XYZ file of C-alpha atoms in Angstrom:
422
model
C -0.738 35.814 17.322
C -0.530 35.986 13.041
C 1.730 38.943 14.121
C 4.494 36.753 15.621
C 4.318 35.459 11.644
C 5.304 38.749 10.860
C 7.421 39.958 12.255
C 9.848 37.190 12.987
C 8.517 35.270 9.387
C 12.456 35.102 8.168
C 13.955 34.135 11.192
C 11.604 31.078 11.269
C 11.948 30.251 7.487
C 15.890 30.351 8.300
C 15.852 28.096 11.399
C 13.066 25.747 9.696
C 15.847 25.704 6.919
C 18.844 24.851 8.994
C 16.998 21.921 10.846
C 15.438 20.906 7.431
C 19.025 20.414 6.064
C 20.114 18.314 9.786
C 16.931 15.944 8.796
C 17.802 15.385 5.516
C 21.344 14.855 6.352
C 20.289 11.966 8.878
C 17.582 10.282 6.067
C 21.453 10.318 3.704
C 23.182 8.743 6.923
C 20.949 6.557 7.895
C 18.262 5.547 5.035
C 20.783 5.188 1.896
C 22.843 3.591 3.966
C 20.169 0.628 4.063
C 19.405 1.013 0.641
C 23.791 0.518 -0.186
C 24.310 -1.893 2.684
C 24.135 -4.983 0.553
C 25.617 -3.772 -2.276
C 28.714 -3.272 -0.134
C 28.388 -5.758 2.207
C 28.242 -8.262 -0.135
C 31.721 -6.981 -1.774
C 29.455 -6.227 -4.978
C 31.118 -2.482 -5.023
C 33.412 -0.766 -2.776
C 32.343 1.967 -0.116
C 33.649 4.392 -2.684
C 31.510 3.809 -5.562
C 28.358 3.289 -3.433
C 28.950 6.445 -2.016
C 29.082 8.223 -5.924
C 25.968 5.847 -7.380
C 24.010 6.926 -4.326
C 25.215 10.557 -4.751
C 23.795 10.560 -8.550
C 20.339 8.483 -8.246
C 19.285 10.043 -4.920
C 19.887 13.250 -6.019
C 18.231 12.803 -8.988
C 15.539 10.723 -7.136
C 15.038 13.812 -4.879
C 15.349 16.675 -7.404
C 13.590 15.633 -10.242
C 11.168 13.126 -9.039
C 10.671 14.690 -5.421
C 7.348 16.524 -6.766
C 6.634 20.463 -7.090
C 4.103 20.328 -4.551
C 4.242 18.356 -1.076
C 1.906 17.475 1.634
C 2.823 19.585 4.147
C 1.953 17.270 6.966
C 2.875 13.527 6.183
C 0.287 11.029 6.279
C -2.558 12.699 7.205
C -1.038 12.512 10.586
C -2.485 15.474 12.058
C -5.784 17.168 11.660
C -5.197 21.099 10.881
C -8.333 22.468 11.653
C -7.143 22.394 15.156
C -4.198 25.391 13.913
C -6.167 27.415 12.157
C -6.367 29.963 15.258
C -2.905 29.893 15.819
C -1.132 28.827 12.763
C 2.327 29.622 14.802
C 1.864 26.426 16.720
C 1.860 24.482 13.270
C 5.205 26.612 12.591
C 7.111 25.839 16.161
C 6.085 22.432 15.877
C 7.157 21.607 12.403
C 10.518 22.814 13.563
C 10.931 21.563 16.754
C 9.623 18.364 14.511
C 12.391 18.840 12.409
C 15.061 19.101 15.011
C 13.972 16.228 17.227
C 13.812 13.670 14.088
C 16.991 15.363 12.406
C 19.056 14.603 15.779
C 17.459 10.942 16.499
C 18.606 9.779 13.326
C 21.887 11.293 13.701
C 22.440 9.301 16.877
C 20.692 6.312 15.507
C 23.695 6.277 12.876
C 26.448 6.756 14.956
C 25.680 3.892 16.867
C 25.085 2.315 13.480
C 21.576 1.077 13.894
C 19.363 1.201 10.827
C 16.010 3.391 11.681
C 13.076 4.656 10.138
C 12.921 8.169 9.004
C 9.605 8.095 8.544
C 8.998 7.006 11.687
C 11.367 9.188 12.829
C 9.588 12.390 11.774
C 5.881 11.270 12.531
C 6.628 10.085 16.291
C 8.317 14.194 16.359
C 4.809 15.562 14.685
C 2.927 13.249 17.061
C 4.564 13.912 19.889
C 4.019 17.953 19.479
C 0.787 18.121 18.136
C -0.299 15.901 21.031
C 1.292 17.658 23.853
C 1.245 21.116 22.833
C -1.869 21.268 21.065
C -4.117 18.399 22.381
C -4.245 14.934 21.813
C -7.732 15.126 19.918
C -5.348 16.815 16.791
C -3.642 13.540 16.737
C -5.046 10.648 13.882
C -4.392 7.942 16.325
C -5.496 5.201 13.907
C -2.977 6.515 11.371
C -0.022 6.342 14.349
C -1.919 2.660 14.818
C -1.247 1.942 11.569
C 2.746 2.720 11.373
C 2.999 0.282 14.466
C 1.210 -3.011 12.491
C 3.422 -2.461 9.702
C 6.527 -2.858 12.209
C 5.717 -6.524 12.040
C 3.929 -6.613 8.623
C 6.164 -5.412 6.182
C 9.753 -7.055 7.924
C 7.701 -10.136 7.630
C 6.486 -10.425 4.072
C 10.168 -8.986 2.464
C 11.489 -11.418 4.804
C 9.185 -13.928 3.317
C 9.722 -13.017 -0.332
C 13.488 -12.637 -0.068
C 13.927 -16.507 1.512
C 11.981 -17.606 -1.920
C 13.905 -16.054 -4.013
C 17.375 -16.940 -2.519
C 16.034 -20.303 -2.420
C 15.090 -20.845 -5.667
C 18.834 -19.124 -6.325
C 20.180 -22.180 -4.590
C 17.920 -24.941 -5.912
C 18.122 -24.012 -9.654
C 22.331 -22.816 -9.441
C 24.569 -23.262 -6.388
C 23.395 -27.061 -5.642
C 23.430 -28.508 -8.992
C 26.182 -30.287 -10.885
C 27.171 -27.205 -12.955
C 26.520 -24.029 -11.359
C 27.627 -21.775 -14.035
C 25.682 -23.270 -16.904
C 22.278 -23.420 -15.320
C 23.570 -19.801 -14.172
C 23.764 -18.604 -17.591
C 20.310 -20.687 -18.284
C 18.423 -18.464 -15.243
C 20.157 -15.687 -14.361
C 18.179 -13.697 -17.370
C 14.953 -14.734 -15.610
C 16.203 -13.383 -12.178
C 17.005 -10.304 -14.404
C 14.003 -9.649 -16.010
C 12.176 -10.125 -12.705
C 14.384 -7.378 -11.298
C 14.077 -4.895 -13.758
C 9.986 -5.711 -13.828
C 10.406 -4.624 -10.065
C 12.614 -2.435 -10.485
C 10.658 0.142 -12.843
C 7.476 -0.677 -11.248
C 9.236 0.563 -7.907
C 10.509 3.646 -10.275
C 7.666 4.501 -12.321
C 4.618 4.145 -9.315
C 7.261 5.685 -6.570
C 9.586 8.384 -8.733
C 7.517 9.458 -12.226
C 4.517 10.689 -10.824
C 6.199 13.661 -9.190
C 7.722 14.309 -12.386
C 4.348 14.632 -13.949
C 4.405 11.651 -15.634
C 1.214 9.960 -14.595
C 0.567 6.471 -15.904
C -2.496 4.135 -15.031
C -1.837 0.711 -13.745
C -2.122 -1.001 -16.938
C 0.601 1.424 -18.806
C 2.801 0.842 -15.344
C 2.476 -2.782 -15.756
C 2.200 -2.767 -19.424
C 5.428 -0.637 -19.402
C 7.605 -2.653 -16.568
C 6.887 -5.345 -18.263
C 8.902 -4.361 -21.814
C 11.395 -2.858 -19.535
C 11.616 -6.806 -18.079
C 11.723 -8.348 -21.206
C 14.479 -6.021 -22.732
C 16.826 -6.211 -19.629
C 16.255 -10.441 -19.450
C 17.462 -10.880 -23.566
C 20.435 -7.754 -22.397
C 21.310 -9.648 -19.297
C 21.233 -13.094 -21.676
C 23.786 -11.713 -24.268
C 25.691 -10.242 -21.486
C 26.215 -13.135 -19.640
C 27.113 -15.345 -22.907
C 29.873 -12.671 -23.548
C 31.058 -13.208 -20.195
C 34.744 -15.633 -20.572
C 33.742 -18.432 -17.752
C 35.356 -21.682 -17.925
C 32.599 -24.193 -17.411
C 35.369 -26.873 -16.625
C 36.835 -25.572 -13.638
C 36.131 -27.182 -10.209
C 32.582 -26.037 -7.982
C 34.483 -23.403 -6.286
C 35.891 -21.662 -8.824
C 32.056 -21.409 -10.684
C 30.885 -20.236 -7.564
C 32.654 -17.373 -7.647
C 32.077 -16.960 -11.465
C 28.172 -17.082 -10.475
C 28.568 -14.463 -7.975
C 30.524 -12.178 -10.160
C 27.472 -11.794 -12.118
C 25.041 -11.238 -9.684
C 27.214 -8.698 -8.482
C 26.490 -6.956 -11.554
C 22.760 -7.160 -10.684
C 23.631 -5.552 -7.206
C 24.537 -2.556 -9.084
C 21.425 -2.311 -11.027
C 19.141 -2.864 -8.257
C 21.352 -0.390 -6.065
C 21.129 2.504 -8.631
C 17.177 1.719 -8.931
C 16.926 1.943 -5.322
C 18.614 5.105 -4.624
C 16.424 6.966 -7.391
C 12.864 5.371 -5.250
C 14.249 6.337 -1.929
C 15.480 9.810 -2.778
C 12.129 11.092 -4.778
C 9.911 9.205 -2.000
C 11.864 9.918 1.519
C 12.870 13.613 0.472
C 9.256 14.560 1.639
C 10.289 13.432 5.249
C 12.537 16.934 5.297
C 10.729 18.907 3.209
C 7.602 18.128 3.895
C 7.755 19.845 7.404
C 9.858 22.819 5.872
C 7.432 24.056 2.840
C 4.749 23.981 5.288
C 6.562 25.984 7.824
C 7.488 28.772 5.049
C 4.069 28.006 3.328
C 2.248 29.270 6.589
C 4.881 32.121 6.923
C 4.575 33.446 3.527
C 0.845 33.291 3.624
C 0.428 35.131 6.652
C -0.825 31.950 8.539
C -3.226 30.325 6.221
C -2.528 26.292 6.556
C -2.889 24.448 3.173
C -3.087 20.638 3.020
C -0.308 20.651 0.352
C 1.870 23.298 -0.507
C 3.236 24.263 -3.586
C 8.012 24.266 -3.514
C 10.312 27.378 -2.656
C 13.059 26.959 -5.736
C 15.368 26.302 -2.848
C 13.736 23.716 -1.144
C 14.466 20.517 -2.993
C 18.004 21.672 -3.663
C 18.208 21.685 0.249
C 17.253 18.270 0.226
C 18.749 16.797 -2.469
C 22.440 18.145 -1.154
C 21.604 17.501 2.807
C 20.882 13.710 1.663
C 23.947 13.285 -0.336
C 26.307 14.696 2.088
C 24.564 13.088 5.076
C 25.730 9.556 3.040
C 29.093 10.592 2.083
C 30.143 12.004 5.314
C 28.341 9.550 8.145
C 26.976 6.297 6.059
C 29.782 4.127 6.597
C 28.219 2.882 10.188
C 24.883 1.921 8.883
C 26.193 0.252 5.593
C 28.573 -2.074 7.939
C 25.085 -3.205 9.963
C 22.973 -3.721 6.818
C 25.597 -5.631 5.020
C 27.750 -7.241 7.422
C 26.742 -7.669 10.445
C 23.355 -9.226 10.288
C 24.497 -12.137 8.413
C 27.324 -13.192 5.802
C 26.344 -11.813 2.458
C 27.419 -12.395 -0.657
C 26.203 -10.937 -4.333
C 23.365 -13.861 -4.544
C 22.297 -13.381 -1.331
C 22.282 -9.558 -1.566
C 20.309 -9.727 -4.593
C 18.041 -11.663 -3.500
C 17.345 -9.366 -0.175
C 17.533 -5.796 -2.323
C 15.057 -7.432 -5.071
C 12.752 -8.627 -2.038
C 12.881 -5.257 -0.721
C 11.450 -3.727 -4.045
C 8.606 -6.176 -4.375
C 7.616 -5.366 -0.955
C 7.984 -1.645 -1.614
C 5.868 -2.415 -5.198
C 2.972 -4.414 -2.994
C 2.588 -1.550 -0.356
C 2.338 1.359 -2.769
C -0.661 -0.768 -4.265
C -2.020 -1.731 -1.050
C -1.730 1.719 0.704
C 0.574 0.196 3.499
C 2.201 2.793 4.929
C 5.990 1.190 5.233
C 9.468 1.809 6.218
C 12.235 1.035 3.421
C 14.728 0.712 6.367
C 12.144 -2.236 7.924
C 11.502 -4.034 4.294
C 15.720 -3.948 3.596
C 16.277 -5.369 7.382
C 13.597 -8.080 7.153
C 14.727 -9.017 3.880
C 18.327 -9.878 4.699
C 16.664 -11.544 7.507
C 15.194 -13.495 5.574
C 18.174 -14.675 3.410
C 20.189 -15.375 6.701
C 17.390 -17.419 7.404
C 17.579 -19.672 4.256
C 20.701 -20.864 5.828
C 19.512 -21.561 8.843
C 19.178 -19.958 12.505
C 22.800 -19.891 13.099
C 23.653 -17.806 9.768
C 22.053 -14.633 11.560
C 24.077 -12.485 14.342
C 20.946 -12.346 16.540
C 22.386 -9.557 18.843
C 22.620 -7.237 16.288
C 18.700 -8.266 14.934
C 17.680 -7.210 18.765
C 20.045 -3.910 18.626
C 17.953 -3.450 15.597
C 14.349 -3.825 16.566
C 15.130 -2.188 20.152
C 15.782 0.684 17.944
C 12.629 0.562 15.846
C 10.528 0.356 18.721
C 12.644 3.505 20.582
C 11.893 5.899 17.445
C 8.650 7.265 17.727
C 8.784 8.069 21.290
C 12.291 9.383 21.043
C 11.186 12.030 18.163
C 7.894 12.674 20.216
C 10.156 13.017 23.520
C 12.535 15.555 22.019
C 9.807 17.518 20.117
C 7.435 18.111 23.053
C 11.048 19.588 24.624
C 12.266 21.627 21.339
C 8.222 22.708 20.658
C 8.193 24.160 24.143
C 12.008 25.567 23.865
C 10.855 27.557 20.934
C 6.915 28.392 21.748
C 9.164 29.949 24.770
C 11.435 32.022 22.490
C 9.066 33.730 19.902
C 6.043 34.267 22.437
């Protein structure tokens, strides 16, 4: 069947292309959306200027840090011994894959509901591989996995993110003089931040960059970068005009103003992770359908980048934001619980240490679960009643629908196209 390769190679390169670009455009609507949510939620920046920061760091995230070579099938989901006699079934499947995830996470964001990509595109490779190729090809304990972390990784940002917006309130907001122990702590909160913040760049972004560092230089490294951005944020915040006199309300709202300048650090930061990590859920599937084209039907594990690829991504992410965020930001930020720049903070610098203590514990996780169960876990420092709980069961309805909606509409797009080229 290598023939089928052959002679309609381009044709399947272009569709793989096409759907590639409608995946990467629902990661932008739906994923960056989670990782801007609080930002704008929280009134830290406008729609406007999320929309441009995001544009920047995810493309750069994507393009330069989104790696010259992929794994062609994500995870280790999938065992590809079972293809080698008919590498075209890796090919339909991939793109059927493509389509089904591509189009869940498009609906998923006009209904505004915050989803996994990842999930997204391994329940559409699952649900393929299963059906049209038998369920033996199929790493069920990887698929077992993805499930656990449902509940594992919500919980422990959830965890981390009520500690640190506790300690916000305990050392500032409930004190006699908010803005002076402010200026007093704020540094700390900083340099913690920006420890997180380049661990989450330099272990998730750099490598693909070929910039390899051990764990001591990572740690060694973040940990300068913390210092340096705690004695920055210290002289920023003493340049800052405040007057320390006025009444509790007023320094409230001086407090916030300059954790909403954190926001914007830990935004930017977040962007760059997310675009040079969750790139690979678009591309992945697309080098290794024009991998297996070009090379006649041989199946690598990893597959070296067409120039065009990343571009692809890079662009279909951006404009997937730009054009169809807005629904998903309003979720994440708004309708969960009342944020504001503390609270934010405190959720999006939760989110990182989470993301930092799965890439050293080999969890696999969902960005999209860490951010929800973060803010979670702020609306739960102020009690039960702070969080909209239909919107939390909206949300986990739709966690628990992903897989088998991408498997459902890959087993009917795999078919669909095994039925077109055959």
């Amino acid at each position: 069947m290598v023939d089928v390769l052959v002679t309609n190679g381009p044709w399947l390169i272009g569709i793989a292309a096409v759907f590639g670009f409608l995946m990467a455009w629902g990661i932008g609507a739906n994923d960056v959306a989670n990782a801007m949510g609080t930002s704008v939620g929280s009134n830290a920046i406008t729609i406007k200027q999320a929309i441009i920061i995001a544009m920047i760091f995810e493309f750069a995230g994507a393009y330069l840090a989104g790696g010259e070579v992929t794994s062609t099938i994500r995870k280790g989901i999938i065992d590809s011994a079972y293809f080698i006699d008919s590498p075209e079934l890796l090919v339909y499947g991939m793109i059927s894959a493509l389509l089904a995830a591509g189009i869940w996470l498009i609906v998923a964001s006009a209904l505004g509901w915050p989803v996994s990509t990842t999930h997204s595109i391994v329940g559409a490779i699952v649900g393929f591989a299963a059906v049209g190729v038998g369920t033996d090809a199929v790493a069920w304990g990887k698929v077992g996995g993805i499930v656990g972390s449902w509940i594992v990784t919500p919980a422990i940002s959830g965890f981390i993110a009520f500690m640190i917006f506790q300690s916000v309130q305990k050392l500032i907001f409930n004190t006699d003089n908010p803005l002076e122990n402010a200026k007093r702590y704020v540094p700390f909160y900083m340099a913690l931040a920006g420890f997180m913040m380049s661990l989450v760049t330099i272990t998730k972004g750099l490598k693909h960059v070929g910039l390899h560092f051990s764990t001591a230089e990572a740690y060694g490294l973040a940990t300068l970068i913390a210092v340096t951005v705690g004695f920055g944020g210290m002289l920023a915040i003493k340049r800052l005009k405040m007057d320390t006199s006025a009444d509790r309300q007023t320094q409230f709202g001086n407090v916030e103003k300059v954790f909403a300048i954190l926001m914007v650090v830990t935004a930017c930061c977040m962007a760059f992770a997310h675009g040079s990590n969750d790139v690979a859920n678009a591309i992945g599937p697309l080098a290794a359908v024009v991998s297996v084209v070009e090379s006649g039907g041989q199946i690598n594990s990893t597959a070296a980048l067409v120039w065009w690829i990343l571009p692809l991504g890079a662009i279909g992410i951006v404009m997937g934001l730009a054009i169809f965020g807005q629904r998903v930001m309003q979720t994440i930020g708004k309708n969960i619980t009342h944020l504001t720049p503390s609270r934010g903070f405190a959720a999006e610098l939760a989110a990182a240490s989470t993301v930092v203590i799965a890439s050293g514990t080999g969890l696999p996780i969902s960005t999209t679960q860490t951010l929800v169960g973060a803010v979670l876990g702020v609306g739960m420092a102020r009690g039960i009643a702070a969080i909209n709980i239909g919107v939390v069961r909206n949300i986990v309805v739709s966690w628990v629908v992903t897989l088998p909606a991408g498997a459902g509409l890959s087993i009917m797009f795999f078919f669909m196209i095994k039925g077109i080229f055959n």
